[in-house]
Coordinates of C-alpha atoms and ligand atoms in Angstrom, one line a residue:
M1 CA 208.7 207.2 161.5
S2 CA 209.4 207.0 158.1
G3 CA 209.8 209.7 155.6
R4 CA 211.1 209.6 151.9
A5 CA 214.8 210.1 152.6
G6 CA 215.0 208.1 156.2
I7 CA 217.4 207.5 158.0
V8 CA 221.4 208.6 157.7
I9 CA 224.3 206.9 159.9
V10 CA 227.3 208.5 159.7
G11 CA 230.4 206.9 161.4
A12 CA 229.8 202.7 160.5
S13 CA 231.3 201.2 163.4
L14 CA 230.3 199.7 166.9
A15 CA 227.8 202.9 167.8
G16 CA 227.0 203.0 164.1
L17 CA 225.8 199.3 163.8
R18 CA 224.3 199.2 167.2
G19 CA 222.9 202.2 166.3
A20 CA 221.1 200.4 162.9
E21 CA 220.2 197.0 164.7
A22 CA 217.8 198.6 167.4
L23 CA 216.5 200.6 165.0
R24 CA 215.3 197.4 163.3
R25 CA 214.0 195.9 166.3
G26 CA 212.7 198.5 167.2
G27 CA 210.4 198.5 163.8
Y28 CA 212.1 200.9 161.4
E29 CA 211.4 199.5 158.3
G30 CA 212.4 203.2 156.2
P31 CA 215.3 203.4 154.4
L32 CA 219.1 202.8 156.6
T33 CA 222.0 203.8 155.1
L34 CA 225.3 203.9 157.0
V35 CA 228.2 206.0 156.1
G36 CA 231.8 204.9 157.0
D37 CA 235.5 207.0 155.9
E38 CA 237.0 203.3 156.3
P39 CA 236.6 200.7 153.2
Y40 CA 235.5 197.9 156.0
R41 CA 232.8 197.0 157.8
P42 CA 232.2 197.6 161.5
Y43 CA 235.0 196.1 163.4
D44 CA 236.1 195.9 167.0
R45 CA 238.9 198.2 168.5
P46 CA 240.0 196.7 171.8
P47 CA 241.4 194.0 170.4
L48 CA 243.6 196.1 168.4
S49 CA 245.8 197.4 171.4
K50 CA 245.9 194.0 172.7
H51 CA 245.7 191.0 170.7
V52 CA 246.7 192.3 167.1
L53 CA 249.5 193.8 168.3
A54 CA 251.0 190.7 170.2
G55 CA 250.2 188.8 166.9
E56 CA 247.5 186.7 168.0
L57 CA 244.8 188.1 166.1
A58 CA 245.1 189.5 162.0
A59 CA 243.7 193.1 162.4
D60 CA 241.1 192.0 159.6
A61 CA 239.9 189.0 162.5
T62 CA 238.2 191.7 164.2
A63 CA 235.0 191.8 162.5
L64 CA 232.1 192.7 165.0
P65 CA 229.3 190.5 164.6
Q66 CA 226.1 192.2 162.6
L67 CA 223.1 190.5 164.8
L68 CA 220.4 191.0 163.2
P69 CA 219.8 191.6 159.3
L70 CA 219.6 195.4 158.8
R71 CA 218.7 195.5 155.5
A72 CA 221.0 198.8 155.0
R73 CA 222.2 200.8 151.9
W74 CA 226.5 200.7 152.9
R75 CA 228.3 203.8 151.9
L76 CA 232.2 202.7 153.0
G77 CA 235.3 204.6 152.0
S78 CA 233.8 208.2 151.5
P79 CA 233.9 210.3 154.7
A80 CA 231.0 212.8 155.5
T81 CA 232.3 216.0 154.8
G82 CA 229.1 218.4 155.5
L83 CA 225.7 219.0 156.8
D84 CA 223.3 221.3 155.8
R85 CA 220.6 221.2 158.8
N86 CA 218.4 223.1 156.6
A87 CA 218.2 221.0 153.3
K88 CA 218.9 217.9 155.7
I89 CA 221.5 216.9 153.3
V90 CA 225.1 214.8 154.6
R91 CA 227.4 215.6 151.7
L92 CA 230.2 213.2 150.9
A93 CA 233.8 213.4 150.1
D94 CA 233.1 211.8 146.5
G95 CA 230.8 214.9 145.6
S96 CA 227.7 213.1 146.2
S97 CA 224.9 214.3 149.1
L98 CA 222.8 212.1 151.1
A99 CA 219.2 213.5 152.4
Y100 CA 217.9 212.3 155.7
D101 CA 214.9 212.3 157.8
T102 CA 216.1 211.9 161.0
L103 CA 220.4 211.5 160.8
L104 CA 222.2 209.9 163.9
V105 CA 226.1 211.0 164.7
A106 CA 228.5 208.7 165.6
T107 CA 231.3 209.4 163.6
G108 CA 233.7 209.1 167.1
A109 CA 237.4 209.6 167.5
R110 CA 240.1 209.9 166.0
A111 CA 244.0 209.5 167.6
R112 CA 245.2 212.7 168.6
R113 CA 249.1 212.5 166.2
W114 CA 252.4 213.2 166.7
P115 CA 252.6 216.8 165.1
G116 CA 255.1 216.7 161.9
E117 CA 254.0 212.3 162.4
A118 CA 254.2 211.9 158.2
E119 CA 258.5 213.5 158.5
F120 CA 259.7 210.1 159.5
A121 CA 259.0 206.7 159.8
G122 CA 258.6 204.6 162.4
I123 CA 256.2 206.5 164.3
F124 CA 252.8 205.0 164.5
T125 CA 249.4 205.4 166.6
I126 CA 246.6 202.8 167.3
R127 CA 242.8 203.7 166.6
G128 CA 242.0 202.4 163.0
R129 CA 242.9 198.5 161.9
D130 CA 245.1 199.8 159.5
E131 CA 246.9 201.5 162.1
A132 CA 247.4 198.0 164.1
A133 CA 248.1 196.2 161.3
D134 CA 251.0 198.8 160.3
L135 CA 252.3 198.8 163.4
R136 CA 251.6 195.0 164.3
A137 CA 254.8 194.3 161.1
A138 CA 256.8 196.6 162.8
L139 CA 256.5 195.4 165.9
A140 CA 257.7 192.0 164.0
R141 CA 260.7 193.8 162.2
D142 CA 262.4 193.2 166.5
P143 CA 263.2 197.0 166.5
R144 CA 266.1 198.1 168.2
S145 CA 264.1 200.3 170.9
V146 CA 260.5 201.3 171.0
L147 CA 259.3 204.2 172.8
I148 CA 255.1 204.9 174.2
V149 CA 254.7 208.2 174.2
G150 CA 251.5 208.6 177.1
G151 CA 250.7 206.7 180.1
G152 CA 246.7 206.0 178.9
L153 CA 245.2 202.5 178.8
I154 CA 246.2 202.1 175.0
G155 CA 250.2 203.3 175.9
C156 CA 250.2 200.8 178.9
E157 CA 248.3 198.3 176.9
A158 CA 250.8 198.7 173.8
A159 CA 253.6 198.8 176.2
S160 CA 252.6 195.4 177.8
C161 CA 251.8 193.9 173.9
C162 CA 255.6 195.0 173.2
R163 CA 257.5 193.7 176.5
D164 CA 255.5 190.2 175.8
L165 CA 257.3 190.4 172.6
G166 CA 260.4 190.8 174.3
L167 CA 261.1 194.4 173.5
P168 CA 263.1 196.4 174.7
V169 CA 259.7 199.5 176.1
T170 CA 260.5 202.9 177.5
L171 CA 257.0 205.1 178.4
V172 CA 257.4 208.7 179.2
D173 CA 254.3 210.1 180.6
P174 CA 254.0 213.7 182.1
N175 CA 252.0 212.6 185.1
P176 CA 253.7 210.7 188.3
T177 CA 252.6 207.3 187.2
P178 CA 250.7 205.7 184.4
L179 CA 247.0 205.9 184.7
A180 CA 247.2 208.8 186.9
R181 CA 244.1 210.5 185.3
A182 CA 241.7 207.3 184.7
L183 CA 242.7 205.9 188.5
G184 CA 245.1 209.0 190.3
T185 CA 248.0 208.0 191.2
L186 CA 247.8 205.4 194.5
V187 CA 246.7 202.9 192.1
G188 CA 248.2 203.7 189.1
G189 CA 251.6 203.4 191.2
T190 CA 250.6 200.0 191.5
L191 CA 250.5 199.5 187.9
A192 CA 254.0 201.4 187.5
A193 CA 255.5 198.9 189.7
R194 CA 254.0 196.2 187.4
M195 CA 255.4 197.7 184.7
R196 CA 259.0 198.4 185.7
A197 CA 258.6 194.5 187.1
A198 CA 257.8 193.9 183.8
G199 CA 260.9 195.5 182.0
V200 CA 259.7 198.7 180.9
D201 CA 261.7 201.8 181.8
L202 CA 258.6 204.8 183.2
R203 CA 260.0 207.8 182.6
P204 CA 257.6 209.7 184.8
G205 CA 257.2 213.3 185.2
T206 CA 258.4 214.7 181.8
Q207 CA 257.7 214.9 178.7
V208 CA 258.9 214.0 174.5
R209 CA 259.6 217.7 173.2
A210 CA 260.9 216.2 169.8
L211 CA 261.3 213.6 167.7
E212 CA 264.5 213.2 165.6
G213 CA 265.2 211.2 162.6
E214 CA 268.2 209.8 160.4
A215 CA 267.7 209.3 157.3
G216 CA 263.7 210.0 157.1
Q217 CA 263.8 207.7 160.6
V218 CA 263.1 208.5 163.8
C219 CA 266.0 207.7 166.1
R220 CA 265.5 209.9 169.1
A221 CA 263.4 211.6 170.9
R222 CA 264.4 214.9 173.2
L223 CA 263.0 215.0 176.5
A224 CA 261.7 218.2 178.4
D225 CA 264.1 217.6 181.1
G226 CA 267.2 217.4 179.1
G227 CA 267.8 214.0 178.7
S228 CA 267.1 212.2 175.4
I229 CA 265.3 208.6 174.6
A230 CA 267.3 206.3 171.3
A231 CA 264.2 204.7 169.6
D232 CA 263.7 203.5 166.4
L233 CA 259.8 202.7 167.4
V234 CA 257.5 205.4 168.9
I235 CA 253.6 204.6 170.0
V236 CA 252.0 207.7 170.0
A237 CA 249.4 207.3 172.7
L238 CA 247.8 210.9 173.5
G239 CA 244.9 210.2 173.2
A240 CA 241.8 210.4 170.9
V241 CA 240.4 213.8 169.5
R242 CA 236.5 213.7 168.7
D243 CA 235.4 213.1 165.1
T244 CA 233.3 216.2 164.3
G245 CA 235.3 218.6 161.7
W246 CA 232.7 217.7 159.2
L247 CA 230.0 218.8 161.6
S248 CA 231.5 222.6 161.1
E249 CA 229.0 224.3 159.5
G250 CA 225.9 222.6 160.7
G251 CA 225.4 225.1 163.3
L252 CA 225.9 222.4 166.1
A253 CA 227.2 222.8 169.5
A254 CA 230.3 220.7 168.2
D255 CA 234.2 220.9 169.2
A256 CA 237.4 218.7 169.1
G257 CA 235.6 217.2 172.6
G258 CA 232.9 216.0 171.0
L259 CA 229.1 216.9 169.7
T260 CA 227.0 218.0 172.8
C261 CA 223.8 217.0 172.8
D262 CA 220.7 217.1 175.5
G263 CA 219.4 214.3 177.4
A264 CA 218.0 212.3 175.1
C265 CA 220.9 211.9 173.0
R266 CA 219.5 214.6 170.5
A267 CA 222.3 217.2 169.4
L268 CA 222.6 220.6 170.5
T269 CA 222.6 223.7 168.5
R270 CA 225.4 226.1 169.3
M271 CA 222.1 228.6 171.0
G272 CA 221.3 225.0 172.9
V273 CA 218.3 224.5 171.1
P274 CA 217.7 220.3 170.6
D275 CA 217.1 219.9 166.7
P276 CA 214.8 217.0 166.7
N277 CA 216.4 215.2 163.5
I278 CA 220.0 214.9 165.2
F279 CA 221.2 212.6 167.2
A280 CA 224.2 211.7 168.5
A281 CA 225.6 208.4 170.4
G282 CA 229.5 206.4 171.3
D283 CA 232.7 208.3 171.4
V284 CA 231.6 211.6 170.1
A285 CA 229.0 212.5 172.5
R286 CA 228.3 214.0 175.3
W287 CA 225.8 215.0 177.2
P288 CA 223.9 215.7 180.5
N289 CA 224.7 212.4 182.3
P290 CA 221.6 212.3 185.6
L291 CA 224.1 210.2 187.4
Y292 CA 226.9 212.7 187.7
G293 CA 224.2 215.4 188.6
G294 CA 223.7 216.6 185.0
R295 CA 227.1 217.1 183.9
L296 CA 228.1 216.8 180.7
I297 CA 230.2 213.7 180.1
A298 CA 231.7 212.1 176.9
V299 CA 233.1 208.8 177.3
E300 CA 235.6 206.7 175.0
H301 CA 234.0 203.3 176.6
W302 CA 232.9 200.1 174.2
G303 CA 230.4 199.6 176.5
N304 CA 228.7 203.3 176.4
A305 CA 228.6 203.3 172.7
V306 CA 226.5 200.1 172.3
E307 CA 224.2 201.7 175.4
Q308 CA 224.2 205.2 174.1
A309 CA 223.3 203.7 170.4
A310 CA 220.4 201.8 171.1
H311 CA 219.0 204.2 173.4
A312 CA 219.3 206.6 171.1
A313 CA 217.4 204.8 168.4
R314 CA 214.9 204.3 171.2
N315 CA 214.5 207.9 171.3
M316 CA 214.7 208.4 167.1
L317 CA 211.2 206.1 167.1
N318 CA 209.9 207.8 169.7
P319 CA 209.8 211.8 168.8
A320 CA 206.9 212.5 171.1
D321 CA 208.4 210.1 174.3
P322 CA 212.2 211.1 174.3
Q323 CA 213.7 209.8 177.6
P324 CA 217.0 210.7 179.2
Y325 CA 219.8 208.4 179.4
A326 CA 221.2 207.7 182.5
H327 CA 225.3 206.1 182.0
L328 CA 227.4 204.6 184.6
P329 CA 230.4 204.5 182.7
A330 CA 232.5 201.3 182.6
F331 CA 235.2 199.5 180.7
W332 CA 238.0 196.8 181.2
S333 CA 241.8 196.4 180.1
S334 CA 244.1 193.8 180.1
Q335 CA 248.4 194.0 180.1
F336 CA 250.8 193.2 182.4
G337 CA 248.7 189.4 183.5
L338 CA 246.1 192.1 184.9
N339 CA 242.5 192.2 184.3
I340 CA 241.6 195.9 185.3
K341 CA 238.2 196.7 185.2
M342 CA 236.6 200.1 186.1
V343 CA 232.8 201.5 186.8
G344 CA 232.6 205.0 187.4
L345 CA 234.6 208.3 186.8
A346 CA 236.9 208.3 189.4
D347 CA 238.2 212.4 188.7
G348 CA 237.7 214.7 190.8
A349 CA 237.6 212.0 193.3
D350 CA 238.8 213.2 197.0
S351 CA 239.7 210.2 198.8
V352 CA 240.3 206.3 197.6
A353 CA 239.9 203.4 199.5
I354 CA 241.1 199.9 199.1
V355 CA 238.1 197.5 199.9
Q356 CA 239.0 194.0 198.7
G357 CA 242.2 192.3 198.5
S358 CA 245.4 194.7 198.8
R359 CA 248.2 196.6 196.6
A360 CA 250.5 194.7 198.1
A361 CA 249.1 191.4 196.4
G362 CA 248.5 192.6 193.0
R363 CA 245.0 192.0 193.6
F364 CA 242.3 194.6 195.1
L365 CA 239.7 196.8 194.6
A366 CA 239.2 200.7 194.9
V367 CA 236.6 202.5 195.7
Y368 CA 236.7 206.3 195.0
G369 CA 234.8 208.7 197.2
R370 CA 233.8 212.7 196.8
E371 CA 232.2 214.8 199.0
G372 CA 231.3 212.1 200.9
R373 CA 229.7 210.2 197.5
T374 CA 230.9 207.0 196.7
I375 CA 231.7 207.7 192.7
A376 CA 233.8 204.9 190.9
A377 CA 235.9 201.5 191.8
V378 CA 238.5 199.9 190.3
S379 CA 239.6 196.0 190.1
F380 CA 243.1 194.5 189.5
D381 CA 241.9 190.6 188.8
E382 CA 239.7 191.2 191.9
A383 CA 235.9 192.0 189.8
R384 CA 234.0 189.7 192.0
W385 CA 232.7 193.1 193.6
L386 CA 232.4 194.8 191.6
P387 CA 229.0 194.7 190.4
A388 CA 227.6 195.2 193.6
Y389 CA 229.9 198.3 193.7
A390 CA 228.6 199.7 190.6
E391 CA 224.8 199.6 192.0
R392 CA 226.1 201.8 195.1
I393 CA 227.7 203.9 192.2
A394 CA 224.8 204.1 190.7
A395 CA 222.3 205.1 193.5
G396 CA 225.0 207.6 194.9
A397 CA 225.6 205.8 198.1
A398 CA 227.8 207.2 201.1
F399 CA 231.9 206.4 201.1
P400 CA 232.6 204.1 201.5
P401 CA 229.4 202.0 201.3
I402 CA 230.0 198.9 202.0
H403 CA 233.0 198.6 205.4
D404 CA 231.7 195.7 207.3
A405 CA 232.4 192.5 204.9
T406 CA 233.7 189.5 207.0
D407 CA 236.4 189.1 203.9
Q408 CA 237.7 192.9 203.9
P409 CA 240.6 194.7 204.7
A410 CA 240.8 197.0 207.5
I411 CA 239.5 200.0 205.6
E412 CA 241.6 202.6 205.2
T413 CA 241.0 206.0 203.0
R414 CA 243.8 208.1 200.9
P415 CA 244.1 210.8 198.9
P416 CA 243.6 209.9 195.8
G417 CA 246.5 211.8 193.8
F418 CA 244.9 212.8 190.5
P419 CA 247.0 215.0 188.9
P420 CA 245.5 219.1 188.2
P421 CA 242.8 219.5 185.3
R422 CA 244.8 219.7 181.4
P423 CA 243.2 223.0 179.6
F424 CA 241.1 221.3 177.2
P425 CA 239.6 222.7 174.2
A426 CA 237.1 225.8 174.6
S427 CA 233.6 223.7 174.6
R428 CA 230.0 224.3 176.0
G429 CA 230.6 222.4 179.6
R430 CA 233.2 221.0 181.2
V431 CA 234.5 217.9 179.2
P432 CA 236.1 214.9 182.3
E433 CA 239.3 213.5 180.8
A434 CA 238.6 210.6 178.3
A435 CA 239.3 207.2 180.0
H436 CA 241.6 206.1 177.1
A437 CA 243.6 209.2 176.2
Ligands
FAD501 C1 242.9 200.5 170.3 C2 241.9 200.6 170.9 C3 241.2 199.8 172.5 C4 240.0 200.1 173.2 N1 240.4 199.1 173.9 C5 239.1 199.2 175.1 C6 238.7 198.2 175.9 O1 239.6 197.4 176.1 N2 237.9 198.8 176.5 C7 236.8 199.8 176.3 O2 236.0 199.8 176.9 N3 237.0 200.9 175.8 C8 238.1 200.1 174.7 N4 238.3 201.3 173.3 C9 237.0 202.4 173.3 C10 236.5 201.8 172.6 O3 236.5 201.0 171.2 C11 235.5 202.8 171.9 O4 234.3 203.6 172.7 C12 234.0 202.8 170.6 O5 234.8 201.8 169.8 C13 233.5 203.5 170.3 O6 232.9 203.2 168.8 P1 232.0 204.6 168.3 O7 231.4 203.5 167.4 O8 231.2 205.1 169.4 O9 233.3 205.3 167.6 P2 234.7 204.7 166.8 O10 234.9 203.0 167.3 O11 235.7 205.6 166.9 O12 234.3 204.6 165.1 C14 233.6 205.6 164.6 C15 233.7 205.5 163.1 O13 233.6 206.5 162.7 C16 234.2 206.8 161.4 N5 233.9 208.3 161.2 C17 234.6 209.4 161.0 N6 234.6 210.9 161.2 C18 233.7 210.8 160.0 C19 233.0 210.9 158.9 N7 233.0 212.4 158.7 N8 232.7 210.1 157.9 C20 232.3 208.8 158.1 N9 232.7 208.4 159.3 C21 233.5 209.3 160.0 C22 235.3 206.1 161.5 O14 236.7 206.2 161.0 C23 234.9 204.9 162.4 O15 234.8 204.5 161.3 C24 239.5 201.0 172.7 C25 239.5 202.1 171.3 C26 240.6 201.8 170.9 C27 241.3 202.9 169.7

């Protein structure tokens, strides 16, 4: 496959880079262009909310290794602003345009911002390298009190770093426990206890209504329950919004929840028809995952960006033989001295069981079931058996899948305690909560 214009990849980060590598590895010899709105070559985001905030790694030391020579043209620092599918052209902010034969959309997501964020100094989000560097510099100036808005993975990781730095931290989240949407409140309760033991002032079950400032500097948060919290540094960790704005006039099925694809990673038009020349991969893509009964899934996980980009590249090079993308979502997190690893999607689970270790000991493996099937597993410092559970989840095994191992505790199934789903922006299918929201 090599027309005159070649392949254009919009989004020069993890999925874009790994997609480009897979194209070259798959034998593509034609022109290849990567477009990125950031001025940097691809870098890794997971360290930003961990080692970079902790001051252990500089934000500019996070470059992703390039695994083979790409022979690509890099168009960095100028975002794509529009797509003309009839002319097969991507328009850039600098006024230029790029013709493509095949396009890979890998524009990921950006942090959801606090309305009016720019009004006061001291309000931060963490998505990109510059944001992490700015936040790290502010943390190093010893703020009197840090407020974290949102108890998802990034909010919890930030809280962990701040406590390691000895800073007073308050975390506010409307759910009963941190990570309630990803793990449920039973497992989330264990993390809450760990966070409190580490000195985090947890305020579950309420929301920040307003941020107030003095002399241009944030100084206070007003809560929905009538209370207020003094804070001169606020980290807004309210999840991410998919970067699909530039596709708005392209006639594709795209919104803040992602770009909808068919099972082979080909972008769907608003009429639900795949465009054979446009593919998507990584955080921006949502697709019918055969491992979840064809339900539309959008995940914000490092492993999916790598795997889906390689899969999309394979299908771009073999248009006559498109293969469905079946992926078992998986992520890891490190916080409060814990190594958390998860496989599968637990949302919608009706049962959870501790199948290794114990919550009291703080080391355990929990397995989630829905309607008698195993759908997800999470380990807190107990990942030894996780691959065995991943296999059972992929096979749709009965729940609980392993119950006679000699080193297991007595297995008791309990309700996992998931909060009711939040309303999500209109989309062409059910979009699960992002695991990093
Ligand atoms: C702070 C943080 C910590 C994380 N920790 C973990 C973790 O511990 N474990 C885990 O599994 N996952 C983690 N993740 C998630 C993981 O990093 C993402 O899933 C991964 O980065 C997705 O890669 P991507 O290439 O699809 O999207 P992104 O990394 O979001 O890259 C998209 C790129 O496209 C660019 N772009 C956007 N719009 C345009 C446009 N119009 N034109 C040109 N370029 C554009 C963006 O600037 C960006 O450079 C973390 C994410 C963050 C932010």
